[in-house]
Coordinates of C-alpha atoms and ligand atoms in Angstrom, one line a residue:
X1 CA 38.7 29.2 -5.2
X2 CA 35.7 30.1 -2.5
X3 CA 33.1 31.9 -4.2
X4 CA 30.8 34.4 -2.6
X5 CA 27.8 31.8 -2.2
X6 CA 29.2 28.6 -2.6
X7 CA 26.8 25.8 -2.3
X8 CA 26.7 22.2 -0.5
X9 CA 28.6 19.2 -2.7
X10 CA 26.1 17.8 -5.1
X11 CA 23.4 20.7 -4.6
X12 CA 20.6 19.5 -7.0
X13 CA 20.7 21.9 -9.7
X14 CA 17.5 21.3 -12.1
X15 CA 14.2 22.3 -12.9
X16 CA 10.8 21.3 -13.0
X17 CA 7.6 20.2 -15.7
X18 CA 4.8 18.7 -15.6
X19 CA 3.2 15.6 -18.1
X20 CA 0.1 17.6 -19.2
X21 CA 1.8 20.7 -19.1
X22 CA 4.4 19.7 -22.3
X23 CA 3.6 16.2 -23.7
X24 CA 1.0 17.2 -25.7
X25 CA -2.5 15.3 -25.2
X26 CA -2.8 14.2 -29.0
X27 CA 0.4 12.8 -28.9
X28 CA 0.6 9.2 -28.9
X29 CA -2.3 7.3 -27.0
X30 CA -3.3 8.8 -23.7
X31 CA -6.6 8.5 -21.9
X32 CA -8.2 12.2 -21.2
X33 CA -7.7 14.8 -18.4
X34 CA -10.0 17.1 -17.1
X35 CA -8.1 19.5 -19.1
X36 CA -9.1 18.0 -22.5
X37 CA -12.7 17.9 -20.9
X38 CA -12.9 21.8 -20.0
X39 CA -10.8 22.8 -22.8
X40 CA -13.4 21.0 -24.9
X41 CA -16.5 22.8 -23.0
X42 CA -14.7 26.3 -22.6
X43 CA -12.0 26.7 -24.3
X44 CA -12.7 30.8 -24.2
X45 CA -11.8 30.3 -20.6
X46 CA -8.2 29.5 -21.5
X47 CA -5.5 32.0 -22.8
X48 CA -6.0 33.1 -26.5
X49 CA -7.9 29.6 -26.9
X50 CA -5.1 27.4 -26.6
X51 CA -5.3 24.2 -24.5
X52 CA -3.7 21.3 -23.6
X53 CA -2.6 19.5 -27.0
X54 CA -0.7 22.5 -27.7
X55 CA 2.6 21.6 -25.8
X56 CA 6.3 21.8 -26.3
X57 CA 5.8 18.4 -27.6
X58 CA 8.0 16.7 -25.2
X59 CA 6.3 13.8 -25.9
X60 CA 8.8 13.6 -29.3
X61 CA 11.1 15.8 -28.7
X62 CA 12.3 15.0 -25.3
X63 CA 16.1 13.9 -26.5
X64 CA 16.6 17.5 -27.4
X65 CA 15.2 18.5 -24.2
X66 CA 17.3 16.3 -22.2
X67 CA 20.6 17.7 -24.6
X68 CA 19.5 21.2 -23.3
X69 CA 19.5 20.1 -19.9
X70 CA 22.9 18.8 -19.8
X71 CA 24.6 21.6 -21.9
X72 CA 23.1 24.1 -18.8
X73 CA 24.6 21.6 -16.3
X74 CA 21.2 19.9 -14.8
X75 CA 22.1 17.2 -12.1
X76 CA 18.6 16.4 -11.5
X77 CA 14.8 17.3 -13.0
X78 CA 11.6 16.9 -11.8
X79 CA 8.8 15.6 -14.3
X80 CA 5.4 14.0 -13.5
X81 CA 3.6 10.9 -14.9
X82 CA 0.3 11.5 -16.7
X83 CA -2.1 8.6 -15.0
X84 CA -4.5 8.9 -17.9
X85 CA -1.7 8.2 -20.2
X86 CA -0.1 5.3 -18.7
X87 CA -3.7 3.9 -17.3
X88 CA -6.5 5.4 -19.6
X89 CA -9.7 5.8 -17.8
X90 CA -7.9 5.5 -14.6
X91 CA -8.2 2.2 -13.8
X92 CA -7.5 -0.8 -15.7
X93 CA -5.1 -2.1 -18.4
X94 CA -1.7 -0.2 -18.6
X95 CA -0.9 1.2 -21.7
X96 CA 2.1 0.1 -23.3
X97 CA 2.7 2.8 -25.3
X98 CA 3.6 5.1 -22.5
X99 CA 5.7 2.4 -20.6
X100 CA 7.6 2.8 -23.6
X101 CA 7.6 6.3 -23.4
X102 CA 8.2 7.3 -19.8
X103 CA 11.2 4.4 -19.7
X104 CA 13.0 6.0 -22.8
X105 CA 12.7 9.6 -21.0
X106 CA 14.1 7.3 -17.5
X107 CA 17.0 5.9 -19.6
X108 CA 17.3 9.0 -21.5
X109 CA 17.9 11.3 -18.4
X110 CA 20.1 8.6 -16.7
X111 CA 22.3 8.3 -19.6
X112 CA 23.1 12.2 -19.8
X113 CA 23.5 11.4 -15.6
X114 CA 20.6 13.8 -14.7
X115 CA 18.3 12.1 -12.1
X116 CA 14.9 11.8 -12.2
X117 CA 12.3 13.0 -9.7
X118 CA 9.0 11.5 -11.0
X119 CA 5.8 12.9 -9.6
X120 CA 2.4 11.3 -9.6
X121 CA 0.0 13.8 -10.0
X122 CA 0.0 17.3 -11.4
X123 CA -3.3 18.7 -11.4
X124 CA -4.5 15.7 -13.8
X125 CA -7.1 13.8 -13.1
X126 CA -8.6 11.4 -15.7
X127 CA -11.7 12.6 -16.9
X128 CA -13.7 9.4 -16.0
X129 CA -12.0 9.3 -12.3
X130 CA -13.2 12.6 -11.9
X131 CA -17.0 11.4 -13.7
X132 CA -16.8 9.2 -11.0
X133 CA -16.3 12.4 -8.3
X134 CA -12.8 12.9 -7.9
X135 CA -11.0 13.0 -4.8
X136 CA -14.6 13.2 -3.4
X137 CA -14.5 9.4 -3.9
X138 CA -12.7 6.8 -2.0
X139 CA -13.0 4.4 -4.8
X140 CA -11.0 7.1 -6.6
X141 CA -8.0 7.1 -3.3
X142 CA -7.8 2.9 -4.4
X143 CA -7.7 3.7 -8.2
X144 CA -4.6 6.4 -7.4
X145 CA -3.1 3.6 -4.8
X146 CA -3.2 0.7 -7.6
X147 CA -1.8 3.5 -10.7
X148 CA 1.3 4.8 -7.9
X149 CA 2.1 0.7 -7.5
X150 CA 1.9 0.2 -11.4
X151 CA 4.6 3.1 -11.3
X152 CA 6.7 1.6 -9.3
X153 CA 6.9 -1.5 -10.3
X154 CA 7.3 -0.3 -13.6
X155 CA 10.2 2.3 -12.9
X156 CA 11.2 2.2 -9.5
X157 CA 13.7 0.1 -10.5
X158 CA 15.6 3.8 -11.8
X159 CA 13.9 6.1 -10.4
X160 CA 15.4 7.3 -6.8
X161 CA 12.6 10.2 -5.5
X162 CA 9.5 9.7 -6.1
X163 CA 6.3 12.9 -5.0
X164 CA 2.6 12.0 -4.7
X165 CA 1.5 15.4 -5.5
X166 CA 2.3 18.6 -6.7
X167 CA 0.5 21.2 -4.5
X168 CA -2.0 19.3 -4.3
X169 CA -4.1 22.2 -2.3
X170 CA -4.0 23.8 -6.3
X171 CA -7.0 21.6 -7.3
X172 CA -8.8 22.2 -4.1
X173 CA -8.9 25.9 -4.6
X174 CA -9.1 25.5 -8.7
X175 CA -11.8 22.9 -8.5
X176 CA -13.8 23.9 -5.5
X177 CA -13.3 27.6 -3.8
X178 CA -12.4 30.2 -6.8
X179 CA -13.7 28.6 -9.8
X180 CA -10.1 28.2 -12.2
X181 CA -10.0 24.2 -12.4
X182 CA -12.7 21.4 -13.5
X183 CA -15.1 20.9 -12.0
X184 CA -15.8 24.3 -11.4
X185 CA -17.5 23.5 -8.0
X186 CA -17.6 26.8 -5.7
X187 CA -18.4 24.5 -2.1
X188 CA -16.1 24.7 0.9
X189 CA -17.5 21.9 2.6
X190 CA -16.8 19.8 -0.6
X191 CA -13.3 21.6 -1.1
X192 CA -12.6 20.5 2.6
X193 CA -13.4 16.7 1.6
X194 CA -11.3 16.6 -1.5
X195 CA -8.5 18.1 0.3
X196 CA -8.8 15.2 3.2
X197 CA -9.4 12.5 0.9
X198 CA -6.0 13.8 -1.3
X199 CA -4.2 13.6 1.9
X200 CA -5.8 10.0 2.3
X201 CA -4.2 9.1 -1.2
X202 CA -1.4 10.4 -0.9
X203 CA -0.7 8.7 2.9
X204 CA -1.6 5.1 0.8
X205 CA 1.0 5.6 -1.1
X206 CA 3.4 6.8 0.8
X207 CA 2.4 3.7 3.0
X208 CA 3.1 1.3 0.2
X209 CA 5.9 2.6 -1.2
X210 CA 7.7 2.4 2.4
X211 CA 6.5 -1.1 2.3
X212 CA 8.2 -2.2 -0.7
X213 CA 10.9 0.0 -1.6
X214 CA 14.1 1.6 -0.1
X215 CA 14.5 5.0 -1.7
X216 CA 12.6 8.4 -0.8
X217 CA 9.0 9.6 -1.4
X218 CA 8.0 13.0 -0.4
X219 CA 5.2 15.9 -1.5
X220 CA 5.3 18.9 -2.9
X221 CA 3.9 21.7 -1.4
X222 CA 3.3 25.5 -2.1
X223 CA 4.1 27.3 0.7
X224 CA 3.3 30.5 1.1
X225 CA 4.1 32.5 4.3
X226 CA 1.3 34.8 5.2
X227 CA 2.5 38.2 6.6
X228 CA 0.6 40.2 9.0
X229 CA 0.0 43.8 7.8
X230 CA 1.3 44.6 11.5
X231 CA 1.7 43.4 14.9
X232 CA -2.3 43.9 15.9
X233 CA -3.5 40.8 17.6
X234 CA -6.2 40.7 15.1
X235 CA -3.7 40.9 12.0
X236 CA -1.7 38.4 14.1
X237 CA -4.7 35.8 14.1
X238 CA -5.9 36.8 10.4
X239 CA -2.5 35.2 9.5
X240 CA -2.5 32.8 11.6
X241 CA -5.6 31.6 10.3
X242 CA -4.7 32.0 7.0
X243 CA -1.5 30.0 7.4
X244 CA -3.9 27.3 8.3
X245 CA -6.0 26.9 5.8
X246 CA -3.3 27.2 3.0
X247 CA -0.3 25.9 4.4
X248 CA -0.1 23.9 7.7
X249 CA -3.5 22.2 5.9
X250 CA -1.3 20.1 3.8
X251 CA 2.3 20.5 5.7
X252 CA 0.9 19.1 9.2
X253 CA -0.4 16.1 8.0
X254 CA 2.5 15.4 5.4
X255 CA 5.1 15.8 7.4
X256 CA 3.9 15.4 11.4
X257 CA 1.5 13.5 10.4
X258 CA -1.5 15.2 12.0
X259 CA -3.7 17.6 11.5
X260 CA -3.3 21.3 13.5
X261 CA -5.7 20.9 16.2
X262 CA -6.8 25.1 15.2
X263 CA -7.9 23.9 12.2
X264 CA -9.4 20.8 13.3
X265 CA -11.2 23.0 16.0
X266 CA -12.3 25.9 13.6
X267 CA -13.5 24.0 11.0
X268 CA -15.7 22.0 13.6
X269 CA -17.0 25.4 15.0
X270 CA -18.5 26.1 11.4
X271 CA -19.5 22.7 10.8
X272 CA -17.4 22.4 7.8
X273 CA -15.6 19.0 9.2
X274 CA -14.9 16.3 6.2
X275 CA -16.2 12.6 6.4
X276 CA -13.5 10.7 8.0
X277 CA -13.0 7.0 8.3
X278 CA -11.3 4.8 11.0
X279 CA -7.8 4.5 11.1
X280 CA -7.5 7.3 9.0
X281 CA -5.5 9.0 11.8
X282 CA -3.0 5.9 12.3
X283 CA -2.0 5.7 8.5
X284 CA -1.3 9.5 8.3
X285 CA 0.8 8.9 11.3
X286 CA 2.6 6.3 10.1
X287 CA 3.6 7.6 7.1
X288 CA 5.1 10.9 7.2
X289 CA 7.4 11.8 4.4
X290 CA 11.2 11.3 3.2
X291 CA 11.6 14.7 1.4
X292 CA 9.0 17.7 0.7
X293 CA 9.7 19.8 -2.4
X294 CA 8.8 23.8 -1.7
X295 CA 7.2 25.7 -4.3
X296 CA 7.8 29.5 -3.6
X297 CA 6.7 32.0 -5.9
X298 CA 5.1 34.7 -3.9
X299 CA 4.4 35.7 0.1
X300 CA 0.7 36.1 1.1
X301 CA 0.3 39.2 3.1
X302 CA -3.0 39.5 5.7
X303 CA -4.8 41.9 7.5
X304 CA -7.5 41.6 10.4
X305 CA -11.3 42.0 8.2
X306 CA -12.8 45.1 8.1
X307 CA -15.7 43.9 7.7
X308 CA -18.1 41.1 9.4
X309 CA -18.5 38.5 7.2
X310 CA -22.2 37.8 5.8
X311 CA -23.3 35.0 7.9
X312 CA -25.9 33.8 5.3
X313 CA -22.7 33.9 2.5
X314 CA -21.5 30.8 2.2
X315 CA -18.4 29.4 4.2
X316 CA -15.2 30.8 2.7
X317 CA -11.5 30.6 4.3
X318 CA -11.7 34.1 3.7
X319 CA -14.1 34.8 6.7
X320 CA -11.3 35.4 8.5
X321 CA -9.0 37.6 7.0
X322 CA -8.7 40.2 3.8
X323 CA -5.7 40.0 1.7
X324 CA -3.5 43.0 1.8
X325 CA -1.4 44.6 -0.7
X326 CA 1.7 46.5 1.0
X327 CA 2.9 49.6 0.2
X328 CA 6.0 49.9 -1.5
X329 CA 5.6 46.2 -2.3
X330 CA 8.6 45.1 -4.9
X331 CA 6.4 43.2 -8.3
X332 CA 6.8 41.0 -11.1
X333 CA 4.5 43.3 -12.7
X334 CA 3.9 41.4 -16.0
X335 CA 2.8 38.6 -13.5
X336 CA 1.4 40.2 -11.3
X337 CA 2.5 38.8 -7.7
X338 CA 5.2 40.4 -5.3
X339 CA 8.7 39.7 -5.0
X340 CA 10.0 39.2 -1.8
X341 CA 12.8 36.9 -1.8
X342 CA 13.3 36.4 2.1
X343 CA 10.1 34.0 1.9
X344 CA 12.2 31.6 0.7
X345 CA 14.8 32.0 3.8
X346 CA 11.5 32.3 5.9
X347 CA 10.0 29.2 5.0
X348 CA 13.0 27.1 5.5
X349 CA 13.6 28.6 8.7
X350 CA 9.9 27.5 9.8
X351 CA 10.9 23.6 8.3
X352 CA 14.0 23.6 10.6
X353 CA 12.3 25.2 13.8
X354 CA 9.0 23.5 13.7
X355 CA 9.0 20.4 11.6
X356 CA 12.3 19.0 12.5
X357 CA 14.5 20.2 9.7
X358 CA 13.2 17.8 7.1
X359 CA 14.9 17.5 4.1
X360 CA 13.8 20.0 1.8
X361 CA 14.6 21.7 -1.6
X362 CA 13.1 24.1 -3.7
X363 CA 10.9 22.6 -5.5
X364 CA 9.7 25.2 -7.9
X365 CA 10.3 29.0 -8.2
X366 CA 10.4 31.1 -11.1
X367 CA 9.4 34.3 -12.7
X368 CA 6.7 34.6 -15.1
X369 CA 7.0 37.1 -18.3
X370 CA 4.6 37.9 -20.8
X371 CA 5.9 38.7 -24.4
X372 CA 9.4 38.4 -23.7
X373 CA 10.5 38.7 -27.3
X374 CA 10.9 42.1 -26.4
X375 CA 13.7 41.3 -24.8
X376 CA 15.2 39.3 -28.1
X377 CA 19.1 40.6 -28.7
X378 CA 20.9 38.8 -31.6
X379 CA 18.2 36.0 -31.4
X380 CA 18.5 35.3 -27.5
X381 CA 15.7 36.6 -24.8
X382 CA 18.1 38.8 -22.3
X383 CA 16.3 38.1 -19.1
X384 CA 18.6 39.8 -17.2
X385 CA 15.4 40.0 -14.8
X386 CA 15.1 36.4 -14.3
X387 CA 18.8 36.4 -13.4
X388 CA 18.6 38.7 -11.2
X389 CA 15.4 37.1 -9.6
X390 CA 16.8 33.4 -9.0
X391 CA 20.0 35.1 -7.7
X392 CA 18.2 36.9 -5.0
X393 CA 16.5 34.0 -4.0
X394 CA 19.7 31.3 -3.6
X395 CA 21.4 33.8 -1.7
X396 CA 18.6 33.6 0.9
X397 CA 18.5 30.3 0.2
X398 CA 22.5 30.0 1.0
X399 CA 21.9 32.0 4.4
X400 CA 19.4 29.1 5.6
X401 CA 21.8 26.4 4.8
X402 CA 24.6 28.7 6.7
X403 CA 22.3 28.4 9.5
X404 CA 21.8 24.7 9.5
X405 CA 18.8 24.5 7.0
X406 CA 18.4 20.7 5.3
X407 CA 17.7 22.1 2.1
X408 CA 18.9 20.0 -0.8
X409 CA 18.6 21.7 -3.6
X410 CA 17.1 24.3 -6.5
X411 CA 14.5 24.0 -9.1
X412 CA 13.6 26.5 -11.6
X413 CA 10.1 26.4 -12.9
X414 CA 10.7 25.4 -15.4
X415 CA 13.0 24.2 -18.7
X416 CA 11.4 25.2 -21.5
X417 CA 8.3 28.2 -21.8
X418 CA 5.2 25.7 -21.7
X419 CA 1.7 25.4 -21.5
X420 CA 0.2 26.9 -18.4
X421 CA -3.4 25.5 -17.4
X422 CA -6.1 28.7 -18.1
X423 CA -2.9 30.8 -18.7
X424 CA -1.7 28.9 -21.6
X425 CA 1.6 30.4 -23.3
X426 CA 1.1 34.0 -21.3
X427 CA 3.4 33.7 -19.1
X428 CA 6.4 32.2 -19.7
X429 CA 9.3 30.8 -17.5
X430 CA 11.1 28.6 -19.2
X431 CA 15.2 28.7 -19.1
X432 CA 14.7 28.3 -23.3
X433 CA 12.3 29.9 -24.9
X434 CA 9.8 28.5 -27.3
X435 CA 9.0 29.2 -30.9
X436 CA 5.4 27.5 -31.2
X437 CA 5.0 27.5 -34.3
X438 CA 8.3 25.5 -35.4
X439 CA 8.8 24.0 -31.8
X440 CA 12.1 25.8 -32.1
X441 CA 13.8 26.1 -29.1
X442 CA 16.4 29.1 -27.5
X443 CA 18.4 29.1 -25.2
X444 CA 17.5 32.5 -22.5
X445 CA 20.4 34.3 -21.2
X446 CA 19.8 33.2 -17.2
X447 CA 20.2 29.1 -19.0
X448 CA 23.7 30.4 -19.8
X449 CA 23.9 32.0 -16.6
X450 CA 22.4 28.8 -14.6
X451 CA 25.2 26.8 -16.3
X452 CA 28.0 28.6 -15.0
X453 CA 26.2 28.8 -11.4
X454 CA 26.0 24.6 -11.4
X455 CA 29.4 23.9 -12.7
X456 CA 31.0 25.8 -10.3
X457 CA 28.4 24.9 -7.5
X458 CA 27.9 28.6 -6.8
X459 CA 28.3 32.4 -7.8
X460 CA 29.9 35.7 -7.2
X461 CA 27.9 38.8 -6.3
Ligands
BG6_501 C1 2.9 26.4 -10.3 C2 2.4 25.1 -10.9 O1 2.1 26.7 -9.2 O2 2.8 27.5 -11.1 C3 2.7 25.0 -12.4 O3 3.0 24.0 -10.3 C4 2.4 26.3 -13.1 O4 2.0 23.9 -13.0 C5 3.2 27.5 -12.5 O5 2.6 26.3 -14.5 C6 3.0 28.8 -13.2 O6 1.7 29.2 -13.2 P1 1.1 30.4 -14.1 O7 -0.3 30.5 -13.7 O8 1.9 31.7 -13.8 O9 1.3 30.1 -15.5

């Protein structure tokens, strides 16, 4: 039987998490994030005052996690290592503790034959790497180099597909442009540093892991296509500009191993050029990735400024373009940001045209809800609207592979409702739903839905 959109053999069906994001950071013996650090000096600043030790406790209860995850037909799922947990402080002795831990989550999803995809670094840096200045130290870049080899010594042995970063542009713009990560900097020329020396990092390891090991490393990106209101040459270069500084930043390097020359050439009209060192430009080109991961949740859409910039304001990427809300726009309006599912087809076209059809999946996508229990029937959330959003996007996602896309697979973001940085529990996206009181956890109508799509490697619409 051929079904309407039928999908490649062994299509990664999965989803995503992140170590911070659901372990819990009083769990067992971890060093601390930055997370524990602001929580501790703001916590006002984070959803209804919850922070980061209020998880889905994964951390104990990731056998029932994993169960879950095979009932709904997971082949693969993506989580990430917490660096302050297996190395507190950073650098130094490895804690044993979370050896123990990470290898019986490894064995654990091998065993219910779901793969792992184990990430480095989700937005978590220890708190006395970043005492020491972050990403804005290189002493930091050989600190990240010696935890990624500790990893893989330690796992790579099971683990298949490794990621050096999850958007790593995210703590850039958190940390250093729009004030929603530690350190709170507001500084472009710093922001432009930090996201140079992250590429640095994340070229060393992709470097050593080549050198030593057989299997794939990638990146995962956010990619956001920016749209131009209209076909104006000065919309045209808004977006152009924008796509810049918020995609082909991070995507160039990654994956052509160079930098755009229009950035390279903008940024040195402003003076806003970061510090580099030599043979920086040899080890990005040397070590391009194996795989990139796509988060797509929303499109950006541009329009020319209508107003001169302040040249006494400080630099900004937004000098060059004013964010534009369309007309008729479809929304996740609980969340806020537009719907527009051809991005994902858009995006994937732009990997096959202009980075040479890498392999790719989607690496994250996902709807965010806030108080979905009023969606509760007979004990389950009906989110007939989360259905109806992931459908819409495989079956742009299906066209691309029709048309010769590499695209390997689907992620949702993500397995059960958790913790969400500043957001907390407001949004949630999770397949099952969370009780977080009793860490009960529920199984959403789309999980039933998603469990039907992967066993039969497809749907009918
Ligand atoms: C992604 C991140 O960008 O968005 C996740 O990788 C995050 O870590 C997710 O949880 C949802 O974000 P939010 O702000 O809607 O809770």
């Amino acid at each position: 039987m051929s079904l309407d959109y039928q999908f490649p053999k062994s299509f990664w069906w999965g989803s995503a998490a992140s170590a911070t994001q659901t372990e819990g950071s009083k769990n067992g013996t971890s060093g601390e994030t930055i997370w524990d650090e602001w929580f501790k000096e703001e916590p006002n600043r984070f959803f209804e005052g919850v922070g980061p030790d209020k998880t889905s406790d994964f951390y104990n209860r990731y056998k029932e996690d994993i169960k879950n995850m095979k009932d709904i037909g997971h082949n693969t799922f993506r989580m990430s290592i917490s660096w302050a947990r297996l190395i507190p402080g950073g650098k130094g002795k490895v804690n044993q503790e979370a050896v123990e831990f990470y290898n019986a989550v490894i064995d654990e999803l091998l065993a219910n034959d779901i793969e792992p995809f184990v990430n480095l670094f989700h937005f978590d840096m220890p708190l006395e790497m970043q005492e020491k200045g972050g990403w804005e130290n290189r002493e930091v870049i050989d600190a990240f180099v010696t935890y990624a080899e500790t990893a893989f010594e330690l796992f790579a042995d099971r683990v298949e597909t490794w990621f050096t970063f999850n958007e790593p542009i995210v703590p850039v713009e958190g940390g250093y442009l729009y004030d929603f990560h530690y350190p709170n900097v507001i500084d472009a020329k710093r922001a432009i540093q930090v996201a140079y020396n992250t590429i640095i990092a994340h070229a060393k390891v992709v470097e050593l892991y080549h050198k030593n090991y057989n299997n794939k490393i990638g990146i995962i990106l956010n990619l956001t296509p920016s749209y131009p209101r209209s076909n104006h040459p000065a919309d045209l270069k808004a977006s152009r500009i924008c796509d810049l500084f918020f995609n082909r930043s991070f995507l160039d390097p990654t994956v052509k191993g160079e930098f755009p020359k229009d950035l390279v050439t903008l940024l040195e009209e402003y003076g806003q050029l970061p510090e580099t060192r030599q043979g920086d430009a040899e080890l990005l080109k040397n070590n391009t990735v194996d795989l990139l991961g796509v988060n797509y949740y929303q499109p950006r859409r541009v329009k020319a400024k209508e107003h001169l910039p302040n040249p006494y304001s400080p630099f900004m990427p937004e000098w060059f373009f004013d964010n534009y809300e369309m007309a008729g726009r479809k929304m996740n309006q609980y969340r806020g940001w537009e719907i527009y599912e051809k991005g994902i087809y858009d995006i994937m076209i732009d990997l096959k045209e202009n980075y040479g059809n890498i392999e790719s999946f989607i690496s994250e996508n996902g709807m965010g809800v806030q108080n979905e229990e009023r969606f509760i029937k007979d004990g389950r959330i009906e989110d007939d609207y989360r259905i109806e959003f992931i459908k819409e996007h495989l079956k742009w996602l299906h066209r691309a592979i029709e048309e010769g896309c590499n695209v390997k697979g689907y992620h949702l973001w993500t397995f059960v409702d958790n913790w969400s940085w500043m957001n907390a529990y407001k949004n949630r996206y999770g397949f099952f739903s969370l009780d977080l009181k009793t860490q009960e956890r529920t199984a959403k109508k789309s999980a039933l839905w998603y469990a039907e799509v992967s066993k039969n490697n497809g749907f009918n619409d």
